Coordinates of C-alpha atoms in Angstrom, one line a residue:
M1 CA 50.6 -65.3 19.6
T2 CA 48.6 -64.5 22.7
E3 CA 45.0 -64.0 23.8
N4 CA 43.2 -63.8 27.1
R5 CA 39.8 -65.5 27.3
R6 CA 38.1 -65.7 30.7
N7 CA 41.4 -64.7 32.4
K8 CA 43.3 -67.6 31.0
S9 CA 46.2 -66.7 28.8
A10 CA 47.2 -68.6 25.6
W11 CA 50.4 -68.1 23.6
W12 CA 51.2 -69.3 20.1
V13 CA 54.8 -69.6 19.0
R14 CA 55.7 -70.7 15.4
A15 CA 58.5 -73.4 15.6
H16 CA 59.0 -74.5 12.0
D17 CA 62.5 -73.2 11.9
A18 CA 65.1 -71.6 14.3
R19 CA 64.4 -68.1 13.2
S20 CA 60.6 -68.2 13.7
L21 CA 61.1 -70.0 17.0
S22 CA 63.6 -67.3 18.2
D23 CA 61.2 -64.5 17.1
G24 CA 58.3 -66.1 18.8
L25 CA 60.1 -66.7 22.1
V26 CA 61.4 -63.1 22.2
S27 CA 57.8 -61.9 21.6
L28 CA 56.5 -64.3 24.3
A29 CA 59.2 -63.0 26.7
R30 CA 58.2 -59.4 26.2
V31 CA 54.5 -60.3 26.7
L32 CA 55.5 -61.9 30.0
G33 CA 57.3 -58.7 31.1
A34 CA 60.9 -59.7 30.4
N35 CA 63.5 -57.0 30.8
D36 CA 66.2 -56.3 28.1
V37 CA 68.6 -58.7 29.8
D38 CA 66.2 -61.6 29.6
V39 CA 65.2 -60.7 26.0
A40 CA 68.8 -60.5 24.8
A41 CA 69.7 -63.9 26.3
I42 CA 66.6 -65.5 24.8
R43 CA 67.3 -64.0 21.4
A44 CA 70.8 -65.4 21.5
G45 CA 69.8 -68.8 23.1
A46 CA 72.6 -68.1 25.4
G47 CA 73.6 -70.0 28.5
A48 CA 70.6 -69.7 30.9
A49 CA 68.2 -68.3 28.3
K50 CA 65.9 -71.3 28.6
D51 CA 65.8 -70.9 32.4
R52 CA 65.1 -67.2 32.0
L53 CA 62.1 -67.9 29.8
W54 CA 60.7 -70.6 32.1
N55 CA 61.2 -68.4 35.2
L56 CA 58.9 -65.9 33.5
L57 CA 56.3 -68.6 32.6
E58 CA 56.3 -69.9 36.2
Q59 CA 55.6 -66.4 37.4
A60 CA 52.6 -66.0 35.0
D61 CA 49.0 -66.5 36.3
P62 CA 48.3 -70.2 36.4
G63 CA 46.1 -71.9 33.8
W64 CA 48.0 -70.7 30.7
L65 CA 48.5 -72.6 27.4
L66 CA 51.7 -72.4 25.4
V67 CA 51.5 -73.8 21.8
F68 CA 54.6 -74.5 19.8
D69 CA 53.2 -74.8 16.2
N70 CA 54.6 -76.7 13.3
A71 CA 57.5 -78.1 15.3
D72 CA 58.6 -80.7 12.7
D73 CA 62.2 -80.8 14.0
P74 CA 62.1 -81.9 17.6
C75 CA 65.7 -80.8 18.1
L76 CA 64.7 -77.1 17.9
L77 CA 62.6 -77.5 21.1
L78 CA 64.4 -80.4 22.9
G79 CA 68.0 -79.1 22.2
C80 CA 69.4 -82.6 21.4
V81 CA 72.6 -81.7 23.3
A82 CA 73.6 -83.9 26.2
D83 CA 73.0 -82.5 29.6
E84 CA 71.5 -79.3 28.3
P85 CA 67.7 -78.8 28.7
G86 CA 65.8 -77.5 25.7
W87 CA 62.9 -75.0 25.4
L88 CA 60.3 -77.7 25.9
R89 CA 59.5 -78.4 29.5
S90 CA 56.4 -79.3 31.6
S91 CA 54.8 -77.2 34.2
K92 CA 52.1 -77.5 36.9
R93 CA 51.1 -73.9 36.2
G94 CA 50.1 -74.4 32.6
L95 CA 49.9 -76.7 29.6
V96 CA 52.5 -76.9 26.8
L97 CA 51.1 -78.1 23.5
V98 CA 53.2 -79.0 20.4
T99 CA 51.8 -79.4 16.9
S100 CA 54.0 -81.4 14.6
R101 CA 54.1 -83.8 11.7
C102 CA 56.7 -85.8 13.5
R103 CA 55.0 -88.7 15.2
S104 CA 58.1 -90.5 16.4
R105 CA 57.9 -91.2 20.1
R106 CA 61.6 -92.0 20.1
R107 CA 62.5 -88.6 18.7
W108 CA 60.3 -86.7 21.1
G109 CA 61.4 -88.7 24.1
R110 CA 59.6 -89.3 27.4
I111 CA 58.9 -85.7 28.1
V112 CA 56.2 -85.6 25.4
D113 CA 52.9 -87.4 25.3
V114 CA 52.5 -88.0 21.5
R115 CA 48.9 -88.1 20.2
Q116 CA 47.5 -88.1 16.7
I117 CA 44.9 -85.4 16.4
N118 CA 42.4 -85.2 13.6
L119 CA 39.5 -82.7 13.2
L120 CA 37.4 -82.0 16.3
A121 CA 34.9 -84.5 17.3
V122 CA 31.3 -83.5 16.8
S123 CA 30.6 -83.0 20.5
D124 CA 33.8 -80.9 20.9
A125 CA 33.0 -78.7 17.9
V126 CA 29.5 -78.1 19.3
D127 CA 31.0 -77.2 22.7
V128 CA 33.2 -74.6 21.1
L129 CA 30.2 -72.9 19.5
I130 CA 28.0 -73.1 22.6
D131 CA 30.8 -71.8 24.8
A132 CA 31.3 -68.8 22.6
A133 CA 27.6 -68.0 22.1
P134 CA 25.5 -69.9 24.7
D135 CA 22.2 -68.1 23.6
A136 CA 22.5 -68.6 19.8
G137 CA 20.6 -71.8 19.5
S138 CA 20.3 -75.4 20.4
R139 CA 23.0 -78.0 20.4
E140 CA 21.4 -79.4 17.2
D141 CA 21.7 -75.9 15.6
A142 CA 25.3 -75.8 16.7
R143 CA 25.9 -79.3 15.3
L144 CA 24.7 -78.3 11.9
L145 CA 26.8 -75.1 11.8
A146 CA 29.9 -77.0 13.0
G147 CA 29.4 -79.5 10.2
R148 CA 29.1 -76.7 7.7
L149 CA 32.4 -75.3 9.1
G150 CA 34.1 -78.7 8.8
H151 CA 34.7 -78.9 12.6
L152 CA 37.7 -76.6 12.1
P153 CA 38.7 -74.9 15.4
L154 CA 39.6 -71.5 13.9
A155 CA 36.4 -71.4 11.8
L156 CA 34.3 -72.3 14.8
R157 CA 36.0 -69.6 16.9
L158 CA 35.4 -67.0 14.3
A159 CA 31.8 -68.0 13.9
G160 CA 31.1 -68.0 17.6
A161 CA 32.7 -64.5 17.8
N162 CA 30.4 -63.3 15.0
V163 CA 27.2 -64.5 16.6
S164 CA 28.0 -63.3 20.1
S165 CA 29.5 -59.9 19.1
R166 CA 27.9 -56.6 19.8
F167 CA 28.1 -56.1 16.0
A168 CA 26.2 -59.3 15.4
R169 CA 24.0 -59.3 12.3
W170 CA 23.3 -63.0 12.8
R171 CA 22.1 -63.7 16.3
S172 CA 21.7 -67.5 15.9
F173 CA 23.7 -70.4 14.6
K174 CA 21.0 -71.0 11.9
A175 CA 21.2 -67.5 10.6
F176 CA 25.0 -67.6 10.4
A177 CA 24.8 -71.0 8.5
R178 CA 22.4 -69.5 6.0
E179 CA 24.7 -66.6 5.4
L180 CA 27.6 -69.1 4.8
D181 CA 25.6 -70.6 2.0
G182 CA 24.9 -67.2 0.4
T183 CA 26.9 -65.3 -2.1
G184 CA 28.0 -61.7 -2.0
A185 CA 31.4 -60.9 -0.7
V186 CA 32.0 -64.5 0.3
G187 CA 31.4 -65.8 -3.1
V188 CA 34.6 -64.4 -4.4
L189 CA 36.6 -66.6 -2.1
D190 CA 35.0 -69.8 -3.4
R191 CA 38.0 -70.8 -5.4
D192 CA 39.7 -74.1 -4.5
K193 CA 42.4 -73.2 -7.0
L194 CA 43.3 -70.2 -4.9
Y195 CA 43.6 -71.8 -1.5
G196 CA 44.4 -75.4 -2.5
D197 CA 42.2 -77.0 0.1
H198 CA 38.6 -76.9 1.4
E199 CA 39.6 -76.0 4.9
R200 CA 41.1 -72.7 4.0
V201 CA 38.1 -71.7 1.9
V202 CA 35.8 -72.4 4.9
V203 CA 38.0 -70.3 7.3
A204 CA 38.3 -67.5 4.7
R205 CA 34.5 -67.4 4.1
T206 CA 34.0 -67.1 7.9
W207 CA 36.2 -64.1 8.4
E208 CA 35.0 -62.4 5.2
L209 CA 31.5 -62.4 6.8
S210 CA 33.1 -60.8 9.8
L211 CA 34.6 -58.1 7.7
D212 CA 31.4 -57.5 5.9
L213 CA 29.7 -57.1 9.3
L214 CA 32.3 -54.5 10.4
T215 CA 31.9 -52.6 7.2
D216 CA 28.2 -52.4 7.7
E217 CA 28.7 -51.2 11.3
G218 CA 30.8 -48.2 10.2
V219 CA 34.3 -49.7 10.2
P220 CA 34.9 -49.8 6.4
Q221 CA 38.7 -50.0 6.7
A222 CA 38.6 -53.3 8.6
R223 CA 39.1 -55.5 5.5
D224 CA 42.1 -53.4 4.3
M225 CA 43.5 -53.3 7.8
L226 CA 43.4 -57.1 8.1
R227 CA 45.0 -57.5 4.7
L228 CA 47.7 -55.0 5.8
L229 CA 48.4 -56.8 9.1
S230 CA 48.6 -60.1 7.2
R231 CA 51.7 -58.8 5.3
Y232 CA 53.6 -58.9 8.6
A233 CA 54.9 -61.9 10.5
A234 CA 52.1 -64.0 11.9
G235 CA 52.0 -64.8 15.6
V236 CA 54.5 -62.0 16.3
P237 CA 53.3 -58.7 18.0
I238 CA 52.8 -55.8 15.6
P239 CA 53.2 -52.6 17.7
V240 CA 50.1 -50.4 17.4
D241 CA 52.4 -47.4 17.3
L242 CA 53.7 -48.7 13.9
L243 CA 50.1 -48.5 12.6
R244 CA 49.8 -44.9 13.7
L245 CA 52.7 -43.6 11.6
R246 CA 51.9 -41.3 8.7
P247 CA 51.9 -43.9 5.9
I248 CA 48.7 -45.3 7.4
E249 CA 46.9 -42.2 6.2
S250 CA 47.1 -43.6 2.6
L251 CA 45.1 -46.7 3.6
R252 CA 42.1 -46.7 1.4
V253 CA 38.7 -47.8 2.6
G254 CA 35.7 -49.5 1.2
R255 CA 35.0 -51.3 -2.1
P256 CA 35.6 -50.0 -4.7
M257 CA 38.7 -48.4 -3.4
R258 CA 38.6 -44.7 -2.7
V259 CA 41.1 -42.2 -1.3
A260 CA 40.4 -41.6 2.4
G261 CA 42.8 -41.0 5.2
V262 CA 42.8 -43.3 8.3
S263 CA 43.4 -41.4 11.5
A264 CA 45.0 -42.7 14.7
V265 CA 41.5 -42.9 16.3
E266 CA 40.2 -44.9 13.4
V267 CA 43.2 -47.3 13.7
S268 CA 42.3 -48.0 17.3
Q269 CA 38.6 -48.4 16.5
T270 CA 39.4 -50.8 13.6
L271 CA 41.7 -52.9 15.7
R272 CA 39.2 -53.2 18.5
G273 CA 36.6 -54.3 16.0
L274 CA 38.9 -56.9 14.5
A275 CA 39.8 -58.2 18.0
E276 CA 36.2 -58.5 19.1
L277 CA 35.5 -60.8 16.2
C278 CA 38.7 -62.7 16.9
L279 CA 40.3 -61.7 13.6
V280 CA 43.3 -60.4 15.5
D281 CA 44.5 -60.8 19.1
E282 CA 45.4 -58.0 21.3
C283 CA 48.4 -58.2 23.6
A284 CA 50.8 -56.1 25.7
T285 CA 54.5 -56.2 24.9
R286 CA 57.4 -54.3 26.5
V287 CA 59.0 -52.2 23.8
G288 CA 61.1 -49.1 24.5
G289 CA 60.2 -46.9 27.5
D290 CA 56.9 -45.5 26.4
P291 CA 53.9 -47.2 28.2
E292 CA 51.8 -46.6 25.1
S293 CA 54.2 -48.7 23.1
S294 CA 53.1 -51.8 25.0
Q295 CA 50.0 -52.1 22.9
A296 CA 50.3 -54.7 20.0
V297 CA 48.2 -57.0 17.9
L298 CA 48.8 -60.4 16.4
V299 CA 47.3 -62.2 13.4
H300 CA 46.6 -66.0 13.4
P301 CA 49.0 -67.8 11.1
V302 CA 46.2 -69.3 9.0
V303 CA 44.5 -65.9 8.6
A304 CA 47.8 -64.2 7.6
E305 CA 48.8 -66.9 5.2
T306 CA 45.4 -67.1 3.4
N307 CA 45.1 -63.3 3.2
R308 CA 48.5 -63.1 1.6
T309 CA 47.5 -65.9 -0.8
L310 CA 44.4 -64.0 -1.7
L311 CA 46.5 -60.9 -2.6
D312 CA 49.5 -62.6 -4.2
E313 CA 48.1 -65.5 -6.2
V314 CA 49.8 -65.5 -9.6
G315 CA 47.4 -65.2 -12.5
Q316 CA 44.5 -64.2 -10.3
E317 CA 42.1 -62.4 -12.6
P318 CA 41.0 -59.8 -11.8
P319 CA 43.4 -59.1 -8.8
E320 CA 41.7 -58.0 -5.6
P321 CA 41.3 -54.2 -5.7
G322 CA 44.0 -52.4 -3.7
T323 CA 46.5 -55.3 -3.6
D324 CA 49.5 -53.2 -4.7
E325 CA 48.5 -50.4 -2.4
I326 CA 48.3 -52.7 0.6
R327 CA 51.8 -54.0 -0.1
R328 CA 53.1 -50.5 -0.5
I329 CA 51.6 -49.3 2.8
A330 CA 53.0 -52.3 4.6
V331 CA 56.5 -51.4 3.3
N332 CA 56.1 -47.7 3.9
L333 CA 55.1 -48.3 7.5
I334 CA 58.0 -50.6 8.3
H335 CA 60.4 -48.3 6.5
A336 CA 59.2 -45.3 8.5
G337 CA 59.3 -47.2 11.8
I338 CA 62.8 -48.8 11.2
N339 CA 64.5 -45.7 9.7
S340 CA 63.5 -43.5 12.6
L341 CA 65.7 -45.6 14.9
R342 CA 69.5 -45.5 15.5
F343 CA 71.0 -48.9 15.4
D344 CA 74.0 -47.8 17.5
D345 CA 71.7 -46.8 20.4
N346 CA 71.0 -49.7 22.8
R347 CA 68.0 -47.9 24.1
E348 CA 66.3 -48.5 20.8
W349 CA 67.3 -52.1 20.3
S350 CA 64.1 -53.4 21.8
W351 CA 62.2 -51.6 18.9
F352 CA 64.5 -53.3 16.4
E353 CA 63.9 -56.7 18.1
Q354 CA 60.1 -56.1 17.7
L355 CA 60.2 -55.0 14.0
A356 CA 62.9 -57.2 12.6
P357 CA 60.6 -60.3 12.1
H358 CA 58.3 -58.2 10.1
V359 CA 61.1 -57.0 7.8
R360 CA 62.1 -60.6 7.2
E361 CA 58.5 -61.6 6.5
L362 CA 58.1 -58.8 4.0
L363 CA 61.3 -59.9 2.2
A364 CA 60.1 -63.5 2.0
T365 CA 56.5 -62.9 0.9
T366 CA 56.2 -59.4 -0.5
A367 CA 59.5 -58.2 -2.0
R368 CA 59.0 -60.0 -5.4
H369 CA 55.7 -58.1 -5.9
L370 CA 57.0 -54.6 -5.3
D371 CA 57.8 -51.8 -7.7
D372 CA 61.4 -50.6 -7.6
E373 CA 60.7 -47.6 -5.4
H374 CA 59.1 -49.7 -2.6
L375 CA 61.6 -52.6 -3.0
K376 CA 64.3 -50.0 -2.3
R377 CA 62.5 -48.9 0.8
L378 CA 62.2 -52.5 2.0
L379 CA 65.9 -53.1 1.3
E380 CA 66.9 -50.0 3.2
A381 CA 64.9 -51.2 6.2
A382 CA 66.6 -54.6 5.9
A383 CA 70.0 -52.9 5.9
H384 CA 69.1 -50.9 9.0
V385 CA 68.1 -54.1 10.8
A386 CA 71.3 -55.8 9.6
A387 CA 73.3 -52.9 11.1
F388 CA 71.4 -53.3 14.4
L389 CA 72.1 -57.0 14.5
V390 CA 75.9 -56.3 14.1
W391 CA 75.9 -53.5 16.7
S392 CA 74.0 -55.7 19.2
G393 CA 76.4 -58.6 18.8
H394 CA 74.6 -60.8 16.2
E395 CA 77.1 -60.4 13.3
A396 CA 76.4 -63.7 11.7
K397 CA 72.6 -62.9 11.6
G398 CA 73.3 -59.5 10.2
E399 CA 75.4 -60.9 7.4
K400 CA 72.8 -63.5 6.6
L401 CA 70.0 -60.9 6.5
A402 CA 72.0 -58.7 4.2
D403 CA 72.6 -61.6 1.9
E404 CA 68.9 -62.5 1.8
A405 CA 67.9 -58.9 1.1
L406 CA 70.5 -58.6 -1.7
S407 CA 69.1 -61.7 -3.4
F408 CA 66.0 -59.5 -4.2
A409 CA 68.0 -56.6 -5.6
A410 CA 69.1 -58.2 -8.9
R411 CA 66.8 -56.0 -10.9
L412 CA 68.2 -52.8 -9.4
S413 CA 71.3 -51.0 -10.5
A414 CA 74.5 -52.2 -8.7
D415 CA 75.1 -48.6 -7.8
D416 CA 71.6 -48.1 -6.4
E417 CA 71.9 -46.7 -2.8
A418 CA 69.7 -49.5 -1.4
C419 CA 72.1 -52.1 -2.8
L420 CA 75.2 -50.1 -1.7
R421 CA 73.8 -49.8 1.9
L422 CA 73.2 -53.6 2.1
R423 CA 76.7 -54.3 0.7
H424 CA 78.2 -51.8 3.2
E425 CA 76.4 -53.5 6.2
R426 CA 77.2 -57.0 5.0
A427 CA 80.9 -56.0 4.7
W428 CA 80.9 -54.6 8.2
A429 CA 79.3 -57.8 9.5
I430 CA 81.9 -59.9 7.7
G431 CA 84.7 -57.8 9.4
R432 CA 83.1 -58.1 12.8
N433 CA 83.1 -61.8 12.2
G434 CA 86.9 -61.6 11.9
R435 CA 87.3 -61.7 8.1
W436 CA 88.8 -58.2 7.7
D437 CA 90.5 -58.8 4.4
E438 CA 87.2 -59.9 2.9
A439 CA 85.5 -56.9 4.5
A440 CA 88.0 -54.5 3.0
Q441 CA 87.6 -56.0 -0.5
E442 CA 83.8 -55.5 -0.2
L443 CA 84.1 -51.9 1.1
R444 CA 86.4 -50.6 -1.6
P445 CA 83.9 -50.8 -4.5
V446 CA 81.1 -49.5 -2.3
L447 CA 83.3 -46.4 -1.4
I448 CA 84.0 -45.8 -5.1
A449 CA 80.4 -46.0 -6.0
R450 CA 79.3 -43.8 -3.1
N451 CA 81.9 -41.2 -4.0
R452 CA 80.4 -41.1 -7.4
T453 CA 76.7 -41.2 -6.6
L454 CA 76.4 -39.5 -3.2
G455 CA 79.5 -37.3 -3.2
V456 CA 82.6 -37.4 -1.0
D457 CA 81.1 -35.4 1.8
H458 CA 77.9 -37.4 2.2
P459 CA 77.5 -39.0 5.7
D460 CA 77.0 -42.5 4.1
T461 CA 80.2 -42.1 2.0
L462 CA 82.1 -41.0 5.1
D463 CA 80.8 -44.1 7.0
T464 CA 82.1 -46.4 4.3
R465 CA 85.4 -44.5 4.3
H466 CA 85.6 -44.8 8.1
K467 CA 84.9 -48.6 8.1
L468 CA 87.5 -49.2 5.3
A469 CA 90.1 -47.3 7.3
W470 CA 89.3 -49.4 10.4
A471 CA 89.6 -52.6 8.3
R472 CA 93.0 -51.5 7.1
G473 CA 94.1 -51.1 10.7
K474 CA 92.7 -54.5 11.7
L475 CA 94.8 -55.9 8.9
G476 CA 97.9 -54.4 10.6
D477 CA 98.4 -51.0 8.8
W478 CA 97.6 -48.7 11.7
P479 CA 99.6 -45.7 10.3
A480 CA 97.5 -45.7 7.2
A481 CA 94.3 -46.2 9.3
E482 CA 95.3 -43.3 11.5
A483 CA 95.8 -40.9 8.5
E484 CA 92.5 -41.9 6.9
L485 CA 90.6 -41.6 10.2
R486 CA 92.0 -38.2 10.8
A487 CA 90.8 -37.1 7.4
V488 CA 87.3 -38.6 7.9
R489 CA 87.1 -36.9 11.3
E490 CA 87.9 -33.5 9.8
V491 CA 85.1 -33.9 7.2
R492 CA 82.6 -35.1 9.7
I493 CA 83.3 -32.2 12.0
R494 CA 82.6 -29.8 9.0
V495 CA 79.5 -31.7 7.8
L496 CA 78.0 -33.0 11.1
G497 CA 79.6 -31.1 13.9
D498 CA 82.3 -32.1 16.5
E499 CA 79.8 -33.7 18.9
H500 CA 77.7 -35.7 16.4
P501 CA 77.8 -39.5 17.3
D502 CA 79.4 -40.4 14.0
T503 CA 82.2 -37.8 14.6
L504 CA 82.8 -39.1 18.1
H505 CA 82.9 -42.7 16.7
T506 CA 85.7 -41.7 14.3
L507 CA 87.6 -40.0 17.1
C508 CA 87.2 -43.1 19.3
C509 CA 88.6 -45.4 16.5
L510 CA 91.4 -42.8 15.9
A511 CA 92.4 -43.1 19.5
W512 CA 92.8 -46.8 19.2
A513 CA 94.9 -46.4 16.0
I514 CA 97.1 -44.0 18.0
A515 CA 97.4 -46.4 20.9
S516 CA 98.3 -49.2 18.6
Q517 CA 101.4 -47.2 17.6
A518 CA 102.6 -46.9 21.2
R519 CA 101.5 -43.3 21.8
L520 CA 99.3 -44.1 24.8
A521 CA 99.3 -40.6 26.4
E522 CA 98.0 -39.0 23.2
A523 CA 95.4 -41.8 22.8
E524 CA 94.3 -41.5 26.4
A525 CA 93.6 -37.8 26.0
A526 CA 91.4 -38.5 23.0
Y527 CA 89.6 -41.3 24.8
H528 CA 88.8 -39.1 27.8
H529 CA 87.4 -36.4 25.5
V530 CA 85.2 -39.0 23.7
I531 CA 84.0 -40.4 27.0
E532 CA 83.1 -37.0 28.5
V533 CA 81.2 -35.9 25.4
R534 CA 79.4 -39.2 24.9
A535 CA 78.3 -39.3 28.5
R536 CA 77.0 -35.8 28.3
V537 CA 75.4 -36.1 24.8
L538 CA 74.3 -39.7 24.6
G539 CA 74.2 -40.7 28.3
E540 CA 76.2 -42.7 30.8
G541 CA 74.2 -45.9 29.9
H542 CA 74.7 -45.6 26.1
V543 CA 76.5 -48.5 24.5
E544 CA 78.9 -46.0 22.7
T545 CA 79.9 -44.5 26.1
W546 CA 80.7 -48.0 27.3
D547 CA 82.6 -48.8 24.2
A548 CA 84.9 -45.8 24.6
R549 CA 85.7 -46.8 28.2
H550 CA 86.2 -50.4 27.2
S551 CA 88.6 -49.4 24.4
L552 CA 90.6 -47.3 26.8
A553 CA 90.8 -50.2 29.2
E554 CA 92.1 -52.5 26.4
A555 CA 94.8 -49.9 25.6
F556 CA 95.8 -49.9 29.3
V557 CA 96.2 -53.6 29.2
L558 CA 98.3 -53.6 26.0
H559 CA 100.6 -50.9 27.5
G560 CA 101.0 -52.6 30.9
R561 CA 98.7 -50.3 33.0
Y562 CA 96.9 -53.4 34.4
A563 CA 95.5 -51.8 37.6
D564 CA 94.0 -48.9 35.7
A565 CA 92.5 -51.4 33.3
E566 CA 91.1 -53.6 36.0
F567 CA 89.4 -50.6 37.7
L568 CA 87.7 -49.5 34.4
L569 CA 86.7 -53.1 33.4
R570 CA 85.1 -53.9 36.7
E571 CA 82.9 -50.8 36.3
L572 CA 82.0 -51.8 32.8
I573 CA 81.2 -55.4 33.8
A574 CA 78.8 -54.2 36.5
A575 CA 77.2 -51.8 34.0
R576 CA 76.8 -54.4 31.3
T577 CA 75.4 -56.9 33.8
R578 CA 72.8 -54.4 34.9
M579 CA 71.8 -53.3 31.4
L580 CA 72.5 -56.2 29.0
G581 CA 73.6 -59.2 31.1
L582 CA 76.9 -61.1 31.0
E583 CA 75.5 -63.5 28.4
H584 CA 74.4 -60.9 25.9
P585 CA 76.3 -61.4 22.6
E586 CA 77.5 -57.8 22.6
T587 CA 79.0 -58.3 26.0
L588 CA 80.6 -61.6 25.0
D589 CA 82.0 -60.2 21.8
V590 CA 83.3 -56.9 23.3
R591 CA 84.6 -59.1 26.1
P592 CA 85.2 -57.0 29.2
R593 CA 85.7 -60.3 31.1
Y594 CA 88.4 -61.3 28.6
W595 CA 90.3 -58.1 29.1
L596 CA 89.8 -58.3 32.9
A597 CA 91.4 -61.7 32.9
L598 CA 94.4 -60.3 31.0
A599 CA 94.6 -57.4 33.4
L600 CA 94.6 -59.9 36.4
R601 CA 97.2 -62.0 34.8
G602 CA 99.4 -59.0 34.2
Q603 CA 99.3 -58.3 37.9
G604 CA 100.3 -61.9 38.7
E605 CA 96.8 -63.2 39.7
H606 CA 97.0 -66.3 37.5
R607 CA 94.4 -68.4 39.2
A608 CA 91.7 -65.7 39.1
A609 CA 92.5 -64.9 35.5
K610 CA 92.3 -68.5 34.4
K611 CA 88.9 -69.0 36.2
E612 CA 87.5 -65.9 34.5
L613 CA 88.6 -67.1 31.1
E614 CA 87.2 -70.6 31.6
R615 CA 83.8 -69.2 32.6
L616 CA 83.9 -66.8 29.6
L617 CA 84.8 -69.6 27.2
G618 CA 81.8 -71.6 28.3
D619 CA 79.4 -68.7 27.8
Q620 CA 80.9 -67.7 24.4
S621 CA 80.8 -71.3 23.1
R622 CA 77.1 -71.5 23.9
A623 CA 76.1 -68.0 22.7
L624 CA 78.5 -67.3 19.9
G625 CA 79.7 -70.7 18.8
V626 CA 83.2 -72.3 19.1
S627 CA 84.4 -70.9 15.8
H628 CA 83.5 -67.3 16.6
P629 CA 86.7 -65.1 16.7
A630 CA 86.0 -63.9 20.2
T631 CA 85.6 -67.5 21.4
Q632 CA 88.9 -68.5 19.7
D633 CA 90.7 -65.6 21.3
T634 CA 89.6 -66.7 24.7
L635 CA 90.7 -70.3 23.9
R636 CA 94.1 -69.1 22.9
Q637 CA 94.5 -67.1 26.1
L638 CA 94.0 -70.4 28.0
S639 CA 97.1 -71.9 26.6
P640 CA 99.1 -73.6 29.4
S641 CA 102.2 -71.7 28.2
L642 CA 100.6 -68.4 29.3
F643 CA 100.0 -69.6 32.8
R644 CA 103.5 -70.9 33.8

């Protein structure tokens, strides 16, 4: 997605569908130094998200290139909504290039200069090679090599990097062209049936020469590392820290495959070698608070796709050695990275944002090839990401991801924990989308299965029991919800401790159940305890600490303590604006501004309340959609009968 050549930055964003576009734009924003507020808005496409991205681009060093690749649906970039600018804009500080099969000038509008591009002209192809390796031969030598490479830009780039590299075995265009015509490792790729077109064979031959070169120069794991990186989402940063986790130690090196651990130092050396030969791009991306975490690499989409084809081609005989092992390592790494995070901790959401596209890519391209053990690990990682999406305000996306992951689970037992976890998270997403009856129906069989397979005291069983109790309360039976939440809390205290985040979560929900039965003083005491412990254990800026304060403020509104509610809510709005932004889906769904409006109206400030609701309705409609339960609640509160 990004590279830096001669101090000029270039960024590549896949735009063939809404999901890849969103992933690419979030990655671009992090590379440009976006804060969490900017990233959250861009992820949601909310309100001023497009302005936020372009503000970052306008602050970047001039001379940049931004490529939107495979943008066959102009509406994804243009917006196609009256009076609302899209992602696609022009700039004096850089060039925006779109690749697309759509040639309609009418659909692209006046903002786009539509040109039909074929292969590079001979002179341009020669210039690419000469620019990369000015001392490697004459223009005639470059012309012959360019012809051998089909004038393909990626192949030319790789060839130029090979010839000019410090690893270079071939110091001239002529020598590299002779090697292309040789056999050896390249010969195995000469299968049109595998790639389907001559262009991919040419590109693959070129990078296989680069990998042979790195092997000869003492980087034997380079080929396996490239195959591994190609399992993840192309054009999206892959955190280097992910590649330093323990599962990388099982990466095998050399041909034939042999057991050999890969250390963190070797990971860095390998990535540097791949980057020098332009097989991957290095970039910096803001993830978490650790400066070391800013290191990342990206794989060109053509390189990633063709490497996956090489590994996954059905009927390929014999299969490339180590194919299954590469897939397993890719899954083990993402499982280790994802499952070490808490989805209810907003301080770790940036890590989830970074890893989620790679989980989706593994589901789409790798899941069907996995053995049951590694399929379960991938599904567990997907469930963890789905939970993050729900907690961070993207309920619909969480439900969709859980559905997609479950489609790969047919060969597993219905009671397998990976399946149960996905069903559990999907049910919670359904409930958070306002369909609590459906959520309760989904949770009941999950609870029965977990009681049987995990035991009644297992933390996951208790989580399902907690969520089912909450669903019952949301359906109107708060006395039953209170009784069940009390029982869950007692077990959680015994199993986890009274200050564990899950125990505190149950107490917070119990406080709401109590408040919903007109026992405000009792509920307020429980809320203050939760707030005090969460602030001490999790921190003042933790989303769970905010949620306890917000829930207490809601209770104040419902029981007529409007001034107390206003005080709490204004504090929360200031905190959320600082940490997440008013347009973050989590903020729009939890709705501190909604409850502030109700508190203002309760004090007779009707004009201020109506103005707050109108602004909130606009933000929710853009970010959450008109049909979202939170948006509909705001619309109902704007009824004229409530402002007489």
